[in-house]
Amino acid sequence: MHVPDGFIDAPTSAVTAVAAAGALAVSLRGARRELDERTAPLAGLVAAFIFAVQMLNFPVAAGTSGHLLGGALAAILVGPCTGVLCVSVVLLMQGILFADGGLTALGVNITDMAIVTTLVAYAVFRGLVKVLPCGRRSVTGAAFVAALLSVPAAAVAFTLLYAVGGTTDVAIGKVAGAMIGVHVLIGVGEAAITALTMGAVIAVRPDLVYGARGLRQGLRLRVNGELVDAPEPTAPVAARTSRRALWISGLATSLVLAGFVSHYASASPDGLEKVAHDHGIDAQTREHASAGSPLADYGVEDVSDARLSGGLAGVIGVGTTVAAGSAVFWAVRRRRTGTPSEVR
């Protein structure tokens, strides 16, 4: 889904960049409300995890692959505004360091992959958890459906942008049918990854999951044949794992996925690449401005062994993403604690 330079014309790209910048400004303000001392470190880790899993292309059909977009996962774990920032940090790192996604198309990619997926997924998730029975399985199931729908929503958003500013003359009906069809399949993989990750985090630290806040069902006791609410415990229930242990294990998992497992990812073109090639959308594609980067195409320059080169690039990417993301979210958190209304 990473749109390269040349797919969308300059005026549309510029307007989209302005809109994306405005959405990021709103997200920064919203993230101040979502982040606290517990979740600020988790947000940087979520960005690094999304970067790592996006390196794991999985086959879908007819020589096509897909990868996680991450909007649903980020929105449910750390909040919709923080989620937009998480995915945007990933896209920025990928575009500058790895020549993945055009720099002039950065506004298009942020709009499509960060804003649309996050907002659609979180809206669907909140709607579902309001009607489903309260519990961890409901949260995981709602996350599955939200992630599933967020991917074709991104495909629709790209189709609309292409209809406005596409640089090639391809019937919009063909673009829409091909994009939505393949991304429905990719959405199944997105949903599975999101649900599995959500289930793992909820199992050990449900209190850190933004989307699960306020969903805890109080204990009820039967007294004289009637159900009554049990009193709240005077001491907090001990978490199954500490925040530090969760952060370390999450970072280690991201490093293993990007540094080792990524070597076994599908080499087939992803959904957008396949559709663009088959329908001629890529006729005006330009060379990436960061094509000369020592990490371009997820390899390390002058390292001849492909497995080692890709693994090192993945590890560097995870490290830079978690550093950049953590810096952003700690800065946002400090702005929140520094406002007069928040000072105690």
CSV table of C-alpha atoms in Angstrom, one decimal:
chain,number,residue,atom,x,y,z
A,1,MET,CA,0.0,0.0,0.0
A,2,HIS,CA,3.1,2.3,0.1
A,3,VAL,CA,2.4,4.7,-2.8
A,4,PRO,CA,5.6,5.7,-4.7
A,5,ASP,CA,6.3,9.0,-6.3
A,6,GLY,CA,4.5,9.4,-9.6
A,7,PHE,CA,1.3,7.6,-9.0
A,8,ILE,CA,-0.6,10.7,-7.9
A,9,ASP,CA,0.0,14.2,-9.5
A,10,ALA,CA,1.7,17.0,-7.7
A,11,PRO,CA,-1.4,19.2,-6.9
A,12,THR,CA,-3.2,16.3,-5.3
A,13,SER,CA,-0.1,15.2,-3.4
A,14,ALA,CA,0.3,18.8,-2.1
A,15,VAL,CA,-3.3,19.1,-1.0
A,16,THR,CA,-3.1,15.7,0.7
A,17,ALA,CA,0.1,16.7,2.4
A,18,VAL,CA,-1.6,19.8,3.9
A,19,ALA,CA,-4.5,17.7,5.0
A,20,ALA,CA,-2.2,15.1,6.6
A,21,ALA,CA,-0.3,17.8,8.4
A,22,GLY,CA,-3.5,19.1,9.8
A,23,ALA,CA,-4.6,15.7,10.9
A,24,LEU,CA,-1.2,15.1,12.6
A,25,ALA,CA,-1.5,18.4,14.5
A,26,VAL,CA,-4.9,17.3,15.7
A,27,SER,CA,-3.5,13.9,16.6
A,28,LEU,CA,-0.7,15.5,18.6
A,29,ARG,CA,-3.2,17.3,20.7
A,30,GLY,CA,-5.4,14.3,21.1
A,31,ALA,CA,-2.4,12.1,22.1
A,32,ARG,CA,-1.8,14.3,25.1
A,33,ARG,CA,-5.0,13.0,26.5
A,34,GLU,CA,-4.4,9.4,25.6
A,35,LEU,CA,-0.8,9.0,26.8
A,36,ASP,CA,0.2,8.7,30.4
A,37,GLU,CA,3.3,7.4,32.2
A,38,ARG,CA,2.3,3.8,31.5
A,39,THR,CA,1.4,4.1,27.8
A,40,ALA,CA,4.0,6.5,26.5
A,41,PRO,CA,6.7,3.9,26.4
A,42,LEU,CA,4.3,1.4,24.9
A,43,ALA,CA,3.5,3.7,22.0
A,44,GLY,CA,7.1,3.8,20.8
A,45,LEU,CA,7.2,0.0,21.0
A,46,VAL,CA,4.0,-0.2,19.0
A,47,ALA,CA,5.6,1.8,16.2
A,48,ALA,CA,8.7,-0.4,16.2
A,49,PHE,CA,6.5,-3.6,16.2
A,50,ILE,CA,4.5,-2.3,13.2
A,51,PHE,CA,7.7,-1.5,11.3
A,52,ALA,CA,9.0,-5.1,12.0
A,53,VAL,CA,5.7,-6.8,11.0
A,54,GLN,CA,5.4,-4.8,7.8
A,55,MET,CA,8.6,-6.5,6.7
A,56,LEU,CA,6.8,-9.8,6.8
A,57,ASN,CA,4.9,-10.0,3.5
A,58,PHE,CA,2.5,-13.0,3.4
A,59,PRO,CA,1.1,-14.6,0.2
A,60,VAL,CA,-2.5,-14.0,-0.6
A,61,ALA,CA,-3.4,-15.1,-4.2
A,62,ALA,CA,-2.1,-15.2,-7.8
A,63,GLY,CA,1.4,-14.1,-7.1
A,64,THR,CA,0.4,-11.3,-4.7
A,65,SER,CA,1.5,-10.6,-1.2
A,66,GLY,CA,0.3,-8.4,1.6
A,67,HIS,CA,1.6,-7.0,4.9
A,68,LEU,CA,0.3,-5.4,8.0
A,69,LEU,CA,-0.8,-1.8,7.8
A,70,GLY,CA,-1.1,-1.5,11.6
A,71,GLY,CA,-3.7,1.3,12.0
A,72,ALA,CA,-6.2,-0.9,13.8
A,73,LEU,CA,-3.5,-2.4,16.1
A,74,ALA,CA,-2.1,0.9,17.0
A,75,ALA,CA,-5.5,2.6,17.6
A,76,ILE,CA,-6.8,-0.1,19.9
A,77,LEU,CA,-3.6,-0.5,21.8
A,78,VAL,CA,-2.7,3.1,22.4
A,79,GLY,CA,-5.6,5.2,21.2
A,80,PRO,CA,-6.7,6.6,17.8
A,81,CYS,CA,-4.7,9.8,17.9
A,82,THR,CA,-1.6,8.1,19.2
A,83,GLY,CA,-2.2,5.4,16.6
A,84,VAL,CA,-2.1,7.9,13.8
A,85,LEU,CA,1.2,9.2,15.1
A,86,CYS,CA,2.6,5.6,15.4
A,87,VAL,CA,1.9,4.7,11.8
A,88,SER,CA,3.1,8.1,10.6
A,89,VAL,CA,6.5,7.6,12.4
A,90,VAL,CA,6.8,4.2,10.7
A,91,LEU,CA,6.0,5.7,7.2
A,92,LEU,CA,8.5,8.5,7.8
A,93,MET,CA,11.3,6.1,8.7
A,94,GLN,CA,10.5,3.9,5.8
A,95,GLY,CA,10.4,6.7,3.3
A,96,ILE,CA,13.6,8.5,4.4
A,97,LEU,CA,15.8,5.5,5.3
A,98,PHE,CA,14.6,2.6,3.2
A,99,ALA,CA,13.2,4.3,0.1
A,100,ASP,CA,9.8,2.7,0.7
A,101,GLY,CA,6.9,5.0,-0.2
A,102,GLY,CA,7.6,8.2,-2.1
A,103,LEU,CA,8.6,11.3,-0.3
A,104,THR,CA,6.4,13.5,-2.4
A,105,ALA,CA,3.6,10.9,-1.8
A,106,LEU,CA,4.2,11.0,2.0
A,107,GLY,CA,1.0,13.0,2.5
A,108,VAL,CA,-0.9,10.4,0.5
A,109,ASN,CA,0.6,7.5,2.4
A,110,ILE,CA,-0.1,9.1,5.8
A,111,THR,CA,-3.7,9.8,4.8
A,112,ASP,CA,-4.2,6.4,3.4
A,113,MET,CA,-2.2,4.1,5.8
A,114,ALA,CA,-2.3,6.1,9.0
A,115,ILE,CA,-5.4,8.2,9.1
A,116,VAL,CA,-8.0,6.2,7.2
A,117,THR,CA,-7.1,2.8,8.7
A,118,THR,CA,-6.8,4.1,12.2
A,119,LEU,CA,-10.1,6.1,12.3
A,120,VAL,CA,-12.1,3.4,10.4
A,121,ALA,CA,-10.8,0.7,12.6
A,122,TYR,CA,-11.3,2.5,15.9
A,123,ALA,CA,-14.9,3.5,14.9
A,124,VAL,CA,-15.8,-0.1,14.1
A,125,PHE,CA,-14.1,-1.3,17.2
A,126,ARG,CA,-15.9,1.1,19.5
A,127,GLY,CA,-19.2,0.3,17.9
A,128,LEU,CA,-18.7,-3.4,18.4
A,129,VAL,CA,-17.6,-3.4,22.0
A,130,LYS,CA,-20.7,-1.4,22.9
A,131,VAL,CA,-23.0,-4.2,21.7
A,132,LEU,CA,-20.9,-7.3,22.5
A,133,PRO,CA,-20.7,-8.9,25.9
A,134,CYS,CA,-18.1,-7.4,28.2
A,135,GLY,CA,-14.9,-9.5,28.2
A,136,ARG,CA,-11.5,-10.1,26.7
A,137,ARG,CA,-12.8,-12.3,23.9
A,138,SER,CA,-15.2,-9.5,22.8
A,139,VAL,CA,-12.3,-7.0,22.6
A,140,THR,CA,-10.2,-9.5,20.6
A,141,GLY,CA,-13.1,-10.3,18.3
A,142,ALA,CA,-13.9,-6.6,17.8
A,143,ALA,CA,-10.3,-5.9,17.0
A,144,PHE,CA,-10.4,-8.7,14.4
A,145,VAL,CA,-13.4,-7.2,12.6
A,146,ALA,CA,-12.0,-3.7,12.8
A,147,ALA,CA,-8.7,-4.6,11.3
A,148,LEU,CA,-10.4,-6.7,8.6
A,149,LEU,CA,-12.4,-3.7,7.4
A,150,SER,CA,-9.6,-1.1,7.8
A,151,VAL,CA,-7.6,-2.5,4.9
A,152,PRO,CA,-10.2,-2.4,2.1
A,153,ALA,CA,-11.1,1.1,3.5
A,154,ALA,CA,-7.5,2.1,2.7
A,155,ALA,CA,-7.9,0.6,-0.8
A,156,VAL,CA,-11.1,2.7,-1.3
A,157,ALA,CA,-9.2,5.8,-0.1
A,158,PHE,CA,-6.4,5.2,-2.6
A,159,THR,CA,-8.9,4.7,-5.4
A,160,LEU,CA,-10.6,8.0,-4.6
A,161,LEU,CA,-7.2,9.8,-4.6
A,162,TYR,CA,-6.3,8.1,-7.8
A,163,ALA,CA,-9.6,9.2,-9.4
A,164,VAL,CA,-8.8,12.8,-8.5
A,165,GLY,CA,-5.1,12.9,-9.3
A,166,GLY,CA,-3.9,9.7,-11.0
A,167,THR,CA,-1.1,10.2,-13.5
A,168,THR,CA,-2.2,7.5,-15.9
A,169,ASP,CA,-5.4,7.0,-17.8
A,170,VAL,CA,-6.9,3.8,-16.3
A,171,ALA,CA,-10.6,3.3,-15.8
A,172,ILE,CA,-11.5,4.0,-12.2
A,173,GLY,CA,-13.8,1.0,-12.1
A,174,LYS,CA,-10.9,-1.3,-12.9
A,175,VAL,CA,-8.7,0.3,-10.2
A,176,ALA,CA,-11.5,0.0,-7.6
A,177,GLY,CA,-12.3,-3.6,-8.4
A,178,ALA,CA,-8.7,-4.7,-8.4
A,179,MET,CA,-7.7,-2.8,-5.3
A,180,ILE,CA,-10.6,-3.6,-3.1
A,181,GLY,CA,-10.6,-7.3,-4.2
A,182,VAL,CA,-7.0,-8.0,-3.3
A,183,HIS,CA,-7.1,-5.9,-0.1
A,184,VAL,CA,-10.1,-7.8,1.3
A,185,LEU,CA,-7.8,-10.8,1.2
A,186,ILE,CA,-4.9,-8.9,2.8
A,187,GLY,CA,-7.4,-7.7,5.4
A,188,VAL,CA,-7.8,-11.3,6.6
A,189,GLY,CA,-4.1,-11.4,7.4
A,190,GLU,CA,-4.2,-8.0,9.0
A,191,ALA,CA,-7.1,-9.1,11.2
A,192,ALA,CA,-5.3,-12.3,12.3
A,193,ILE,CA,-2.1,-10.5,13.2
A,194,THR,CA,-4.1,-7.8,15.1
A,195,ALA,CA,-6.2,-10.2,17.0
A,196,LEU,CA,-3.3,-12.4,18.0
A,197,THR,CA,-1.3,-9.4,19.2
A,198,MET,CA,-4.2,-8.0,21.1
A,199,GLY,CA,-4.9,-11.3,22.7
A,200,ALA,CA,-1.3,-11.6,23.8
A,201,VAL,CA,-1.2,-8.1,25.4
A,202,ILE,CA,-4.6,-8.4,27.0
A,203,ALA,CA,-3.5,-11.8,28.6
A,204,VAL,CA,-0.7,-10.1,30.5
A,205,ARG,CA,-1.5,-6.4,30.8
A,206,PRO,CA,-5.2,-5.6,29.9
A,207,ASP,CA,-4.8,-2.3,31.8
A,208,LEU,CA,-2.4,-1.1,29.1
A,209,VAL,CA,-4.8,-1.6,26.2
A,210,TYR,CA,-6.5,1.7,25.5
A,211,GLY,CA,-9.5,0.1,23.7
A,212,ALA,CA,-10.2,-2.1,26.8
A,213,ARG,CA,-10.4,0.8,29.3
A,214,GLY,CA,-13.7,1.0,31.1
A,215,LEU,CA,-14.8,-2.5,29.9
A,216,ARG,CA,-13.9,-4.4,33.0
A,217,GLN,CA,-17.0,-6.1,34.4
A,218,GLY,CA,-17.3,-5.9,38.2
A,219,LEU,CA,-17.6,-9.1,40.3
A,220,ARG,CA,-21.1,-9.9,41.4
A,221,LEU,CA,-22.0,-12.1,44.4
A,222,ARG,CA,-25.1,-14.0,45.3
A,223,VAL,CA,-26.4,-13.0,48.7
A,224,ASN,CA,-29.7,-14.4,50.0
A,225,GLY,CA,-30.6,-15.6,46.5
A,226,GLU,CA,-29.9,-12.2,44.9
A,227,LEU,CA,-27.0,-10.9,42.8
A,228,VAL,CA,-25.2,-7.9,44.3
A,229,ASP,CA,-22.1,-6.0,43.3
A,230,ALA,CA,-19.0,-7.0,45.2
A,231,PRO,CA,-17.0,-4.3,46.9
A,232,GLU,CA,-14.0,-3.0,45.0
A,233,PRO,CA,-10.7,-4.4,46.3
A,234,THR,CA,-8.7,-2.1,48.5
A,235,ALA,CA,-5.5,-3.0,46.9
A,236,PRO,CA,-4.8,-3.2,43.1
A,237,VAL,CA,-4.6,-6.6,41.5
A,238,ALA,CA,-1.0,-7.4,40.6
A,239,ALA,CA,-0.2,-7.5,36.9
A,240,ARG,CA,1.0,-10.8,35.5
A,241,THR,CA,4.1,-9.0,34.0
A,242,SER,CA,5.7,-5.7,34.6
A,243,ARG,CA,5.7,-2.8,32.1
A,244,ARG,CA,9.5,-3.1,31.7
A,245,ALA,CA,9.2,-6.9,31.0
A,246,LEU,CA,6.5,-6.3,28.5
A,247,TRP,CA,8.5,-3.6,26.8
A,248,ILE,CA,11.7,-5.7,26.6
A,249,SER,CA,9.9,-8.8,25.4
A,250,GLY,CA,8.1,-6.7,22.7
A,251,LEU,CA,11.3,-5.1,21.5
A,252,ALA,CA,13.0,-8.5,21.4
A,253,THR,CA,10.1,-9.9,19.4
A,254,SER,CA,10.3,-7.0,17.0
A,255,LEU,CA,14.1,-7.4,16.5
A,256,VAL,CA,13.7,-11.2,15.8
A,257,LEU,CA,10.9,-10.6,13.3
A,258,ALA,CA,12.7,-7.9,11.4
A,259,GLY,CA,16.2,-9.3,11.8
A,260,PHE,CA,15.5,-13.0,11.1
A,261,VAL,CA,11.9,-14.0,10.2
A,262,SER,CA,11.8,-11.3,7.5
A,263,HIS,CA,14.2,-13.3,5.4
A,264,TYR,CA,11.4,-15.8,4.9
A,265,ALA,CA,8.7,-13.3,3.9
A,266,SER,CA,7.0,-13.6,0.5
A,267,ALA,CA,8.9,-12.0,-2.4
A,268,SER,CA,5.8,-11.5,-4.4
A,269,PRO,CA,4.7,-7.9,-5.1
A,270,ASP,CA,2.2,-6.5,-2.6
A,271,GLY,CA,-1.4,-5.6,-3.5
A,272,LEU,CA,-0.8,-2.1,-4.7
A,273,GLU,CA,2.4,-3.1,-6.7
A,274,LYS,CA,0.5,-6.0,-8.4
A,275,VAL,CA,-2.5,-3.9,-9.3
A,276,ALA,CA,-0.3,-1.0,-10.5
A,277,HIS,CA,1.8,-3.3,-12.7
A,278,ASP,CA,-1.2,-5.2,-14.1
A,279,HIS,CA,-3.2,-2.1,-15.0
A,280,GLY,CA,-0.4,0.3,-15.9
A,281,ILE,CA,-0.8,2.7,-13.0
A,282,ASP,CA,2.9,2.6,-12.5
A,283,ALA,CA,3.8,4.1,-15.9
A,284,GLN,CA,4.8,7.5,-14.4
A,285,THR,CA,6.7,6.1,-11.4
A,286,ARG,CA,9.8,8.2,-10.6
A,287,GLU,CA,13.0,7.1,-8.9
A,288,HIS,CA,12.8,7.5,-5.1
A,289,ALA,CA,14.6,10.6,-3.7
A,290,SER,CA,16.2,8.3,-1.1
A,291,ALA,CA,17.3,5.6,-3.6
A,292,GLY,CA,20.9,6.3,-2.7
A,293,SER,CA,20.3,5.6,1.0
A,294,PRO,CA,22.7,3.0,2.4
A,295,LEU,CA,19.5,1.2,3.6
A,296,ALA,CA,17.5,1.5,0.4
A,297,ASP,CA,15.3,-1.5,-0.3
A,298,TYR,CA,15.8,-2.9,3.2
A,299,GLY,CA,19.4,-3.9,2.7
A,300,VAL,CA,22.7,-2.6,4.0
A,301,GLU,CA,25.0,-1.1,1.4
A,302,ASP,CA,28.2,-3.1,0.8
A,303,VAL,CA,27.0,-6.2,2.7
A,304,SER,CA,26.9,-8.9,0.0
A,305,ASP,CA,25.2,-11.6,2.0
A,306,ALA,CA,21.4,-11.0,1.3
A,307,ARG,CA,20.3,-12.6,4.6
A,308,LEU,CA,22.7,-10.7,6.7
A,309,SER,CA,22.1,-7.4,4.8
A,310,GLY,CA,18.3,-7.7,5.2
A,311,GLY,CA,18.6,-8.7,8.8
A,312,LEU,CA,20.8,-5.8,9.7
A,313,ALA,CA,18.6,-3.4,7.9
A,314,GLY,CA,15.6,-4.7,9.8
A,315,VAL,CA,17.4,-4.4,13.2
A,316,ILE,CA,18.5,-0.8,12.3
A,317,GLY,CA,14.9,0.0,11.3
A,318,VAL,CA,13.4,-1.3,14.5
A,319,GLY,CA,16.0,0.6,16.5
A,320,THR,CA,15.6,3.9,14.8
A,321,THR,CA,11.8,3.6,14.8
A,322,VAL,CA,11.6,2.8,18.5
A,323,ALA,CA,14.0,5.7,19.3
A,324,ALA,CA,12.1,8.2,17.1
A,325,GLY,CA,8.7,7.1,18.3
A,326,SER,CA,9.7,7.1,21.9
A,327,ALA,CA,11.1,10.6,21.6
A,328,VAL,CA,7.9,11.9,20.0
A,329,PHE,CA,5.6,10.3,22.6
A,330,TRP,CA,7.7,11.3,25.6
A,331,ALA,CA,7.7,14.9,24.3
A,332,VAL,CA,3.9,14.7,23.9
A,333,ARG,CA,3.6,13.3,27.4
A,334,ARG,CA,5.9,16.1,28.8
A,335,ARG,CA,3.7,18.7,27.1
A,336,ARG,CA,0.7,17.2,28.9
A,337,THR,CA,2.2,17.1,32.3
A,338,GLY,CA,3.6,20.6,31.8
A,339,THR,CA,0.3,22.3,31.2
A,340,PRO,CA,-1.1,24.2,34.2
A,341,SER,CA,-4.3,22.2,34.4
A,342,GLU,CA,-2.3,19.0,34.8
A,343,VAL,CA,0.3,20.1,37.4
A,344,ARG,CA,-0.5,18.8,40.9
